[in-house]
PDB file of C-alpha atoms in Angstrom:
ATOM      1  CA  MET N   1    -160.754-188.471 -12.464  1.00 71.00           C
ATOM      2  CA  VAL N   2    -159.257-184.970 -12.742  1.00 81.00           C
ATOM      3  CA  LEU N   3    -157.046-185.369  -9.678  1.00 84.00           C
ATOM      4  CA  THR N   4    -156.003-188.852 -10.737  1.00 90.00           C
ATOM      5  CA  ALA N   5    -154.972-187.638 -14.203  1.00 88.00           C
ATOM      6  CA  LEU N   6    -153.208-184.645 -12.657  1.00 90.00           C
ATOM      7  CA  ARG N   7    -151.218-186.919 -10.357  1.00 90.00           C
ATOM      8  CA  GLY N   8    -150.219-188.997 -13.362  1.00 90.00           C
ATOM      9  CA  ALA N   9    -149.118-185.867 -15.227  1.00 91.00           C
ATOM     10  CA  LEU N  10    -147.041-184.631 -12.309  1.00 93.00           C
ATOM     11  CA  GLY N  11    -145.445-188.046 -11.966  1.00 89.00           C
ATOM     12  CA  PHE N  12    -144.493-187.994 -15.640  1.00 90.00           C
ATOM     13  CA  LEU N  13    -143.375-184.375 -15.826  1.00 93.00           C
ATOM     14  CA  THR N  14    -141.485-184.084 -12.530  1.00 92.00           C
ATOM     15  CA  ARG N  15    -139.562-186.096  -9.990  1.00 91.00           C
ATOM     16  CA  LEU N  16    -142.274-185.600  -7.395  1.00 88.00           C
ATOM     17  CA  PRO N  17    -143.200-188.857  -5.631  1.00 86.00           C
ATOM     18  CA  VAL N  18    -146.764-188.850  -6.976  1.00 80.00           C
ATOM     19  CA  GLY N  19    -148.714-190.354  -9.845  1.00 58.00           C
ATOM     20  CA  HIS N  20    -146.558-193.393 -10.496  1.00 68.00           C
ATOM     21  CA  GLY N  21    -149.338-195.926  -9.956  1.00 67.00           C
ATOM     22  CA  GLY N  22    -151.120-197.690 -12.782  1.00 76.00           C
ATOM     23  CA  GLU N  23    -154.443-195.917 -12.235  1.00 86.00           C
ATOM     24  CA  SER N  24    -152.865-192.455 -12.404  1.00 86.00           C
ATOM     25  CA  TRP N  25    -150.881-193.327 -15.508  1.00 84.00           C
ATOM     26  CA  GLN N  26    -153.903-194.724 -17.310  1.00 88.00           C
ATOM     27  CA  ALA N  27    -155.987-191.666 -16.463  1.00 87.00           C
ATOM     28  CA  PHE N  28    -153.230-189.295 -17.550  1.00 90.00           C
ATOM     29  CA  ARG N  29    -152.373-190.830 -20.906  1.00 85.00           C
ATOM     30  CA  GLY N  30    -156.008-190.608 -21.920  1.00 87.00           C
ATOM     31  CA  SER N  31    -156.328-186.960 -20.814  1.00 91.00           C
ATOM     32  CA  PRO N  32    -154.177-184.546 -22.898  1.00 93.00           C
ATOM     33  CA  TRP N  33    -155.701-181.603 -20.979  1.00 95.00           C
ATOM     34  CA  ALA N  34    -153.753-182.807 -17.935  1.00 94.00           C
ATOM     35  CA  PHE N  35    -150.514-181.617 -19.560  1.00 96.00           C
ATOM     36  CA  PRO N  36    -151.302-177.863 -19.347  1.00 96.00           C
ATOM     37  CA  LEU N  37    -153.159-178.313 -16.055  1.00 96.00           C
ATOM     38  CA  ALA N  38    -149.996-179.762 -14.549  1.00 96.00           C
ATOM     39  CA  GLY N  39    -148.080-176.901 -16.160  1.00 96.00           C
ATOM     40  CA  TYR N  40    -149.566-174.455 -13.652  1.00 97.00           C
ATOM     41  CA  ALA N  41    -148.299-176.526 -10.736  1.00 95.00           C
ATOM     42  CA  VAL N  42    -144.918-177.228 -12.312  1.00 96.00           C
ATOM     43  CA  GLY N  43    -144.443-173.571 -13.235  1.00 96.00           C
ATOM     44  CA  ALA N  44    -145.279-172.422  -9.704  1.00 95.00           C
ATOM     45  CA  LEU N  45    -142.789-174.915  -8.318  1.00 95.00           C
ATOM     46  CA  LEU N  46    -140.060-173.850 -10.741  1.00 95.00           C
ATOM     47  CA  ALA N  47    -140.549-170.220  -9.697  1.00 93.00           C
ATOM     48  CA  VAL N  48    -139.325-170.970  -6.157  1.00 93.00           C
ATOM     49  CA  PRO N  49    -135.757-169.640  -6.765  1.00 90.00           C
ATOM     50  CA  LEU N  50    -137.204-166.310  -7.893  1.00 87.00           C
ATOM     51  CA  LEU N  51    -139.076-166.039  -4.603  1.00 84.00           C
ATOM     52  CA  ALA N  52    -136.325-167.328  -2.336  1.00 80.00           C
ATOM     53  CA  LEU N  53    -133.241-165.663  -3.830  1.00 75.00           C
ATOM     54  CA  ARG N  54    -134.517-162.543  -5.552  1.00 71.00           C
ATOM     55  CA  THR N  55    -133.366-159.979  -2.980  1.00 71.00           C
ATOM     56  CA  PRO N  56    -130.196-161.445  -1.443  1.00 77.00           C
ATOM     57  CA  ALA N  57    -128.582-162.771  -4.639  1.00 78.00           C
ATOM     58  CA  PRO N  58    -127.470-161.136  -7.908  1.00 85.00           C
ATOM     59  CA  GLY N  59    -129.459-161.828 -11.043  1.00 85.00           C
ATOM     60  CA  THR N  60    -126.869-164.175 -12.520  1.00 89.00           C
ATOM     61  CA  THR N  61    -126.985-166.326  -9.396  1.00 91.00           C
ATOM     62  CA  VAL N  62    -130.777-166.433  -9.376  1.00 90.00           C
ATOM     63  CA  ALA N  63    -130.786-167.405 -13.066  1.00 91.00           C
ATOM     64  CA  PHE N  64    -128.313-170.212 -12.412  1.00 93.00           C
ATOM     65  CA  ALA N  65    -130.359-171.392  -9.444  1.00 93.00           C
ATOM     66  CA  TYR N  66    -133.458-171.451 -11.635  1.00 94.00           C
ATOM     67  CA  VAL N  67    -131.743-173.633 -14.243  1.00 95.00           C
ATOM     68  CA  ALA N  68    -130.396-175.997 -11.587  1.00 95.00           C
ATOM     69  CA  TRP N  69    -133.835-176.133  -9.950  1.00 95.00           C
ATOM     70  CA  VAL N  70    -135.480-177.015 -13.268  1.00 95.00           C
ATOM     71  CA  VAL N  71    -133.201-180.052 -13.524  1.00 95.00           C
ATOM     72  CA  ALA N  72    -133.741-180.973  -9.874  1.00 94.00           C
ATOM     73  CA  VAL N  73    -137.533-180.781 -10.152  1.00 94.00           C
ATOM     74  CA  THR N  74    -138.128-182.194 -13.635  1.00 93.00           C
ATOM     75  CA  GLY N  75    -135.156-184.542 -13.992  1.00 89.00           C
ATOM     76  CA  ILE N  76    -133.363-185.314 -17.246  1.00 85.00           C
ATOM     77  CA  ASN N  77    -135.828-187.644 -18.948  1.00 83.00           C
ATOM     78  CA  HIS N  78    -137.099-184.897 -21.244  1.00 84.00           C
ATOM     79  CA  LEU N  79    -133.574-183.684 -21.942  1.00 84.00           C
ATOM     80  CA  ASP N  80    -132.892-187.179 -23.205  1.00 83.00           C
ATOM     81  CA  GLY N  81    -135.421-186.463 -25.931  1.00 82.00           C
ATOM     82  CA  VAL N  82    -133.505-183.318 -26.872  1.00 88.00           C
ATOM     83  CA  ALA N  83    -130.280-185.326 -27.051  1.00 85.00           C
ATOM     84  CA  ASP N  84    -131.733-188.141 -29.132  1.00 81.00           C
ATOM     85  CA  VAL N  85    -133.416-185.847 -31.641  1.00 82.00           C
ATOM     86  CA  GLY N  86    -130.260-183.722 -31.797  1.00 80.00           C
ATOM     87  CA  ASP N  87    -128.223-186.742 -32.810  1.00 77.00           C
ATOM     88  CA  ALA N  88    -130.859-187.864 -35.315  1.00 78.00           C
ATOM     89  CA  ALA N  89    -130.931-184.394 -36.886  1.00 75.00           C
ATOM     90  CA  VAL N  90    -127.266-184.542 -37.923  1.00 76.00           C
ATOM     91  CA  VAL N  91    -127.400-188.040 -39.412  1.00 74.00           C
ATOM     92  CA  HIS N  92    -126.508-188.219 -43.098  1.00 74.00           C
ATOM     93  CA  GLY N  93    -128.989-190.813 -44.251  1.00 68.00           C
ATOM     94  CA  ASP N  94    -132.649-191.686 -44.501  1.00 70.00           C
ATOM     95  CA  ARG N  95    -135.326-191.989 -41.816  1.00 71.00           C
ATOM     96  CA  ALA N  96    -134.307-195.540 -41.019  1.00 73.00           C
ATOM     97  CA  ASP N  97    -130.827-194.294 -40.158  1.00 67.00           C
ATOM     98  CA  ARG N  98    -132.289-191.555 -37.968  1.00 73.00           C
ATOM     99  CA  HIS N  99    -134.512-194.019 -36.115  1.00 73.00           C
ATOM    100  CA  ALA N 100    -131.484-196.212 -35.494  1.00 70.00           C
ATOM    101  CA  VAL N 101    -129.705-193.254 -33.900  1.00 66.00           C
ATOM    102  CA  LEU N 102    -132.699-192.576 -31.649  1.00 65.00           C
ATOM    103  CA  LYS N 103    -132.290-196.035 -30.167  1.00 70.00           C
ATOM    104  CA  ASP N 104    -128.515-195.702 -29.760  1.00 63.00           C
ATOM    105  CA  SER N 105    -127.464-194.870 -26.196  1.00 66.00           C
ATOM    106  CA  ALA N 106    -124.268-193.163 -27.351  1.00 64.00           C
ATOM    107  CA  VAL N 107    -124.160-189.364 -27.097  1.00 71.00           C
ATOM    108  CA  GLY N 108    -122.942-187.652 -30.231  1.00 79.00           C
ATOM    109  CA  VAL N 109    -122.086-184.139 -31.297  1.00 82.00           C
ATOM    110  CA  GLY N 110    -125.680-183.387 -32.259  1.00 82.00           C
ATOM    111  CA  ALA N 111    -126.908-184.325 -28.793  1.00 82.00           C
ATOM    112  CA  ALA N 112    -124.223-182.249 -27.071  1.00 89.00           C
ATOM    113  CA  ALA N 113    -124.990-179.217 -29.233  1.00 91.00           C
ATOM    114  CA  ALA N 114    -128.746-179.525 -28.723  1.00 91.00           C
ATOM    115  CA  ILE N 115    -128.485-179.812 -24.939  1.00 93.00           C
ATOM    116  CA  ALA N 116    -126.014-176.923 -24.798  1.00 94.00           C
ATOM    117  CA  LEU N 117    -128.396-174.709 -26.767  1.00 95.00           C
ATOM    118  CA  VAL N 118    -131.285-175.602 -24.464  1.00 95.00           C
ATOM    119  CA  PHE N 119    -129.295-174.795 -21.334  1.00 95.00           C
ATOM    120  CA  LEU N 120    -127.936-171.552 -22.774  1.00 96.00           C
ATOM    121  CA  GLY N 121    -131.403-170.523 -23.875  1.00 96.00           C
ATOM    122  CA  LEU N 122    -132.831-171.360 -20.471  1.00 95.00           C
ATOM    123  CA  ALA N 123    -130.108-169.499 -18.591  1.00 94.00           C
ATOM    124  CA  PHE N 124    -130.287-166.341 -20.702  1.00 95.00           C
ATOM    125  CA  GLY N 125    -134.077-166.374 -20.654  1.00 95.00           C
ATOM    126  CA  ALA N 126    -134.053-166.680 -16.869  1.00 94.00           C
ATOM    127  CA  LEU N 127    -131.502-163.869 -16.602  1.00 93.00           C
ATOM    128  CA  GLY N 128    -133.884-161.583 -18.461  1.00 94.00           C
ATOM    129  CA  VAL N 129    -136.885-162.642 -16.378  1.00 94.00           C
ATOM    130  CA  VAL N 130    -135.247-162.089 -12.978  1.00 90.00           C
ATOM    131  CA  SER N 131    -134.991-158.369 -13.703  1.00 89.00           C
ATOM    132  CA  PHE N 132    -138.800-158.073 -13.935  1.00 91.00           C
ATOM    133  CA  PRO N 133    -141.089-157.053 -11.090  1.00 92.00           C
ATOM    134  CA  LEU N 134    -141.696-160.186  -9.046  1.00 91.00           C
ATOM    135  CA  GLU N 135    -145.318-160.726 -10.034  1.00 93.00           C
ATOM    136  CA  ILE N 136    -144.451-160.367 -13.732  1.00 94.00           C
ATOM    137  CA  ALA N 137    -141.506-162.747 -13.432  1.00 94.00           C
ATOM    138  CA  LEU N 138    -143.679-165.370 -11.766  1.00 95.00           C
ATOM    139  CA  ALA N 139    -146.338-164.965 -14.459  1.00 96.00           C
ATOM    140  CA  VAL N 140    -143.807-165.521 -17.234  1.00 97.00           C
ATOM    141  CA  VAL N 141    -142.345-168.652 -15.632  1.00 97.00           C
ATOM    142  CA  VAL N 142    -145.775-170.203 -15.101  1.00 97.00           C
ATOM    143  CA  ALA N 143    -147.184-169.180 -18.495  1.00 97.00           C
ATOM    144  CA  ALA N 144    -144.103-170.528 -20.284  1.00 97.00           C
ATOM    145  CA  GLU N 145    -144.538-173.843 -18.506  1.00 97.00           C
ATOM    146  CA  VAL N 146    -148.245-174.043 -19.334  1.00 97.00           C
ATOM    147  CA  GLY N 147    -147.466-173.263 -22.974  1.00 97.00           C
ATOM    148  CA  ALA N 148    -144.776-175.935 -23.159  1.00 97.00           C
ATOM    149  CA  LYS N 149    -147.177-178.481 -21.692  1.00 96.00           C
ATOM    150  CA  LEU N 150    -149.863-177.487 -24.197  1.00 96.00           C
ATOM    151  CA  GLY N 151    -147.240-178.235 -26.830  1.00 95.00           C
ATOM    152  CA  MET N 152    -146.830-181.717 -25.359  1.00 95.00           C
ATOM    153  CA  ALA N 153    -150.599-182.159 -25.524  1.00 95.00           C
ATOM    154  CA  ALA N 154    -150.388-181.205 -29.202  1.00 95.00           C
ATOM    155  CA  VAL N 155    -147.824-183.965 -29.758  1.00 93.00           C
ATOM    156  CA  ALA N 156    -150.265-186.463 -28.254  1.00 92.00           C
ATOM    157  CA  CYS N 157    -153.256-185.165 -30.214  1.00 94.00           C
ATOM    158  CA  LEU N 158    -151.676-184.413 -33.583  1.00 92.00           C
ATOM    159  CA  GLY N 159    -148.763-186.821 -33.728  1.00 83.00           C
ATOM    160  CA  THR N 160    -148.639-190.335 -35.106  1.00 82.00           C
ATOM    161  CA  ALA N 161    -146.270-192.685 -33.316  1.00 82.00           C
ATOM    162  CA  THR N 162    -143.495-194.187 -35.428  1.00 79.00           C
ATOM    163  CA  HIS N 163    -143.362-197.318 -33.263  1.00 79.00           C
ATOM    164  CA  GLU N 164    -144.768-198.900 -30.141  1.00 78.00           C
ATOM    165  CA  GLY N 165    -143.401-197.189 -27.058  1.00 77.00           C
ATOM    166  CA  LEU N 166    -143.909-194.217 -24.795  1.00 78.00           C
ATOM    167  CA  GLY N 167    -145.097-191.971 -27.594  1.00 76.00           C
ATOM    168  CA  SER N 168    -147.702-194.426 -28.834  1.00 84.00           C
ATOM    169  CA  GLN N 169    -149.185-194.748 -25.357  1.00 87.00           C
ATOM    170  CA  PHE N 170    -150.323-191.141 -25.703  1.00 87.00           C
ATOM    171  CA  THR N 171    -151.043-190.874 -29.421  1.00 85.00           C
ATOM    172  CA  GLU N 172    -153.204-194.016 -29.494  1.00 87.00           C
ATOM    173  CA  ARG N 173    -155.511-192.582 -26.845  1.00 81.00           C
ATOM    174  CA  ALA N 174    -155.746-189.005 -28.153  1.00 82.00           C
ATOM    175  CA  SER N 175    -157.329-187.382 -31.202  1.00 85.00           C
ATOM    176  CA  GLU N 176    -157.280-183.927 -32.761  1.00 90.00           C
ATOM    177  CA  ALA N 177    -160.536-183.102 -30.958  1.00 91.00           C
ATOM    178  CA  ASP N 178    -158.811-183.610 -27.596  1.00 90.00           C
ATOM    179  CA  LEU N 179    -156.566-180.621 -28.258  1.00 94.00           C
ATOM    180  CA  LEU N 180    -159.420-178.152 -27.738  1.00 95.00           C
ATOM    181  CA  PRO N 181    -159.993-179.007 -24.036  1.00 94.00           C
ATOM    182  CA  ALA N 182    -156.235-178.792 -23.485  1.00 95.00           C
ATOM    183  CA  ALA N 183    -156.177-175.320 -25.053  1.00 96.00           C
ATOM    184  CA  VAL N 184    -159.115-174.235 -22.899  1.00 96.00           C
ATOM    185  CA  VAL N 185    -157.205-175.293 -19.790  1.00 96.00           C
ATOM    186  CA  ALA N 186    -154.172-173.264 -20.913  1.00 96.00           C
ATOM    187  CA  VAL N 187    -155.976-170.022 -21.820  1.00 96.00           C
ATOM    188  CA  PRO N 188    -156.389-168.713 -18.224  1.00 95.00           C
ATOM    189  CA  ALA N 189    -152.593-168.387 -18.050  1.00 96.00           C
ATOM    190  CA  VAL N 190    -152.892-165.157 -20.061  1.00 94.00           C
ATOM    191  CA  ALA N 191    -154.517-163.513 -17.021  1.00 94.00           C
ATOM    192  CA  LEU N 192    -151.525-164.156 -14.768  1.00 93.00           C
ATOM    193  CA  SER N 193    -149.983-160.773 -15.601  1.00 89.00           C
ATOM    194  CA  TRP N 194    -153.155-158.834 -16.396  1.00 89.00           C
ATOM    195  CA  PRO N 195    -153.310-156.102 -17.666  1.00 88.00           C
ATOM    196  CA  SER N 196    -149.762-156.627 -18.942  1.00 92.00           C
ATOM    197  CA  PRO N 197    -149.577-158.844 -22.062  1.00 95.00           C
ATOM    198  CA  VAL N 198    -146.371-160.513 -20.861  1.00 96.00           C
ATOM    199  CA  ALA N 199    -148.006-163.792 -19.801  1.00 96.00           C
ATOM    200  CA  SER N 200    -149.875-163.897 -23.110  1.00 96.00           C
ATOM    201  CA  GLY N 201    -146.585-163.479 -24.930  1.00 96.00           C
ATOM    202  CA  ALA N 202    -144.906-166.216 -22.908  1.00 96.00           C
ATOM    203  CA  LEU N 203    -147.789-168.607 -23.495  1.00 97.00           C
ATOM    204  CA  ALA N 204    -148.009-167.836 -27.206  1.00 96.00           C
ATOM    205  CA  GLY N 205    -144.248-168.080 -27.694  1.00 96.00           C
ATOM    206  CA  ALA N 206    -144.057-171.446 -25.976  1.00 96.00           C
ATOM    207  CA  VAL N 207    -146.980-172.846 -27.968  1.00 96.00           C
ATOM    208  CA  ALA N 208    -145.744-171.490 -31.308  1.00 96.00           C
ATOM    209  CA  VAL N 209    -142.253-172.933 -30.957  1.00 94.00           C
ATOM    210  CA  SER N 210    -143.631-176.207 -29.593  1.00 93.00           C
ATOM    211  CA  LEU N 211    -145.819-176.592 -32.676  1.00 94.00           C
ATOM    212  CA  LEU N 212    -142.880-175.686 -34.904  1.00 94.00           C
ATOM    213  CA  ALA N 213    -140.776-178.346 -33.166  1.00 92.00           C
ATOM    214  CA  LEU N 214    -143.576-180.896 -33.640  1.00 91.00           C
ATOM    215  CA  TRP N 215    -143.807-180.072 -37.349  1.00 93.00           C
ATOM    216  CA  TRP N 216    -140.028-180.389 -37.699  1.00 89.00           C
ATOM    217  CA  VAL N 217    -139.851-183.727 -35.883  1.00 87.00           C
ATOM    218  CA  ARG N 218    -142.645-185.144 -38.026  1.00 89.00           C
ATOM    219  CA  ARG N 219    -140.760-184.149 -41.163  1.00 86.00           C
ATOM    220  CA  LEU N 220    -137.463-185.450 -39.801  1.00 83.00           C
ATOM    221  CA  LEU N 221    -138.709-188.797 -38.499  1.00 83.00           C
ATOM    222  CA  GLY N 222    -142.027-189.366 -40.222  1.00 82.00           C
ATOM    223  CA  GLY N 223    -143.905-189.284 -36.920  1.00 84.00           C
ATOM    224  CA  VAL N 224    -143.351-188.880 -33.205  1.00 87.00           C
ATOM    225  CA  SER N 225    -141.953-190.897 -30.334  1.00 83.00           C
ATOM    226  CA  GLY N 226    -141.359-190.307 -26.650  1.00 83.00           C
ATOM    227  CA  ASP N 227    -138.353-188.200 -27.638  1.00 85.00           C
ATOM    228  CA  ALA N 228    -140.648-185.720 -29.398  1.00 87.00           C
ATOM    229  CA  PHE N 229    -142.468-185.054 -26.132  1.00 91.00           C
ATOM    230  CA  GLY N 230    -139.179-184.279 -24.402  1.00 92.00           C
ATOM    231  CA  LEU N 231    -137.956-182.000 -27.168  1.00 92.00           C
ATOM    232  CA  VAL N 232    -141.211-180.032 -27.336  1.00 94.00           C
ATOM    233  CA  ASN N 233    -141.276-179.595 -23.574  1.00 95.00           C
ATOM    234  CA  GLU N 234    -137.737-178.243 -23.329  1.00 95.00           C
ATOM    235  CA  VAL N 235    -137.753-175.903 -26.330  1.00 95.00           C
ATOM    236  CA  GLY N 236    -141.245-174.704 -25.435  1.00 96.00           C
ATOM    237  CA  ARG N 237    -140.100-173.631 -21.987  1.00 96.00           C
ATOM    238  CA  VAL N 238    -137.091-171.772 -23.410  1.00 97.00           C
ATOM    239  CA  ALA N 239    -139.194-170.053 -26.075  1.00 97.00           C
ATOM    240  CA  GLY N 240    -141.808-169.025 -23.521  1.00 97.00           C
ATOM    241  CA  LEU N 241    -139.244-167.332 -21.301  1.00 97.00           C
ATOM    242  CA  HIS N 242    -137.688-165.435 -24.196  1.00 97.00           C
ATOM    243  CA  ALA N 243    -141.063-164.434 -25.622  1.00 97.00           C
ATOM    244  CA  GLY N 244    -141.988-163.038 -22.217  1.00 96.00           C
ATOM    245  CA  VAL N 245    -138.742-161.043 -22.102  1.00 96.00           C
ATOM    246  CA  ILE N 246    -139.357-159.665 -25.590  1.00 96.00           C
ATOM    247  CA  VAL N 247    -142.949-158.625 -24.851  1.00 96.00           C
ATOM    248  CA  TRP N 248    -141.936-156.943 -21.579  1.00 95.00           C
ATOM    249  CA  THR N 249    -139.095-155.097 -23.299  1.00 92.00           C
ATOM    250  CA  LEU N 250    -141.333-153.821 -26.082  1.00 92.00           C
ATOM    251  CA  SER N 251    -144.374-152.986 -23.965  1.00 82.00           C
TER     252      SER N 251
END
């Protein structure tokens, strides 16, 4: 059951050729704890540029490689959520107008601005992280990913879907009580940089901003959809990296 749900999570969160079968998907959407569990694996995979390019390449190049690798590994499905919510956020109208924009395939100014901010945040966060000792840098990348995925679990457990779709497939199977096991799975990430508090900061930053994004989306749209999962994932990752940089700088 655990491995089946994990495969489903990896299939949903990455472009890896795993977890796309019906059994894996069913197990995953009923297991919010699989989000942060997959975050450990995804974070370790995303840290590859830091391991491969750290010595021979300048920090700016490593940071760019990290951003490009994030897109290569995770795809753009979750960025689509950022774009859709970005467009909905700048609509002058009521919730019905915003929901109409979410379904529109056109890319507007709000979407372009939101995606640009995510990429800039990711690049600058990575540039700060690559200057850390290697083990600390790896801890921040993984902890930020685990925190972002815990945020996605929170969307499933605390959100109410606005309509039938991807979002409802998670929210209908999850309850508030399911968030506790997901949090328990995420807590060990704080030990990744022990005794330094950097991993704790990255995890906490990712979770805090993810929850803030969830609160904002619920106010904006009256509930959640598949786009909310994408938004929370992307901004959580960015926030986790920057929180790790801040904690390291101040410690």
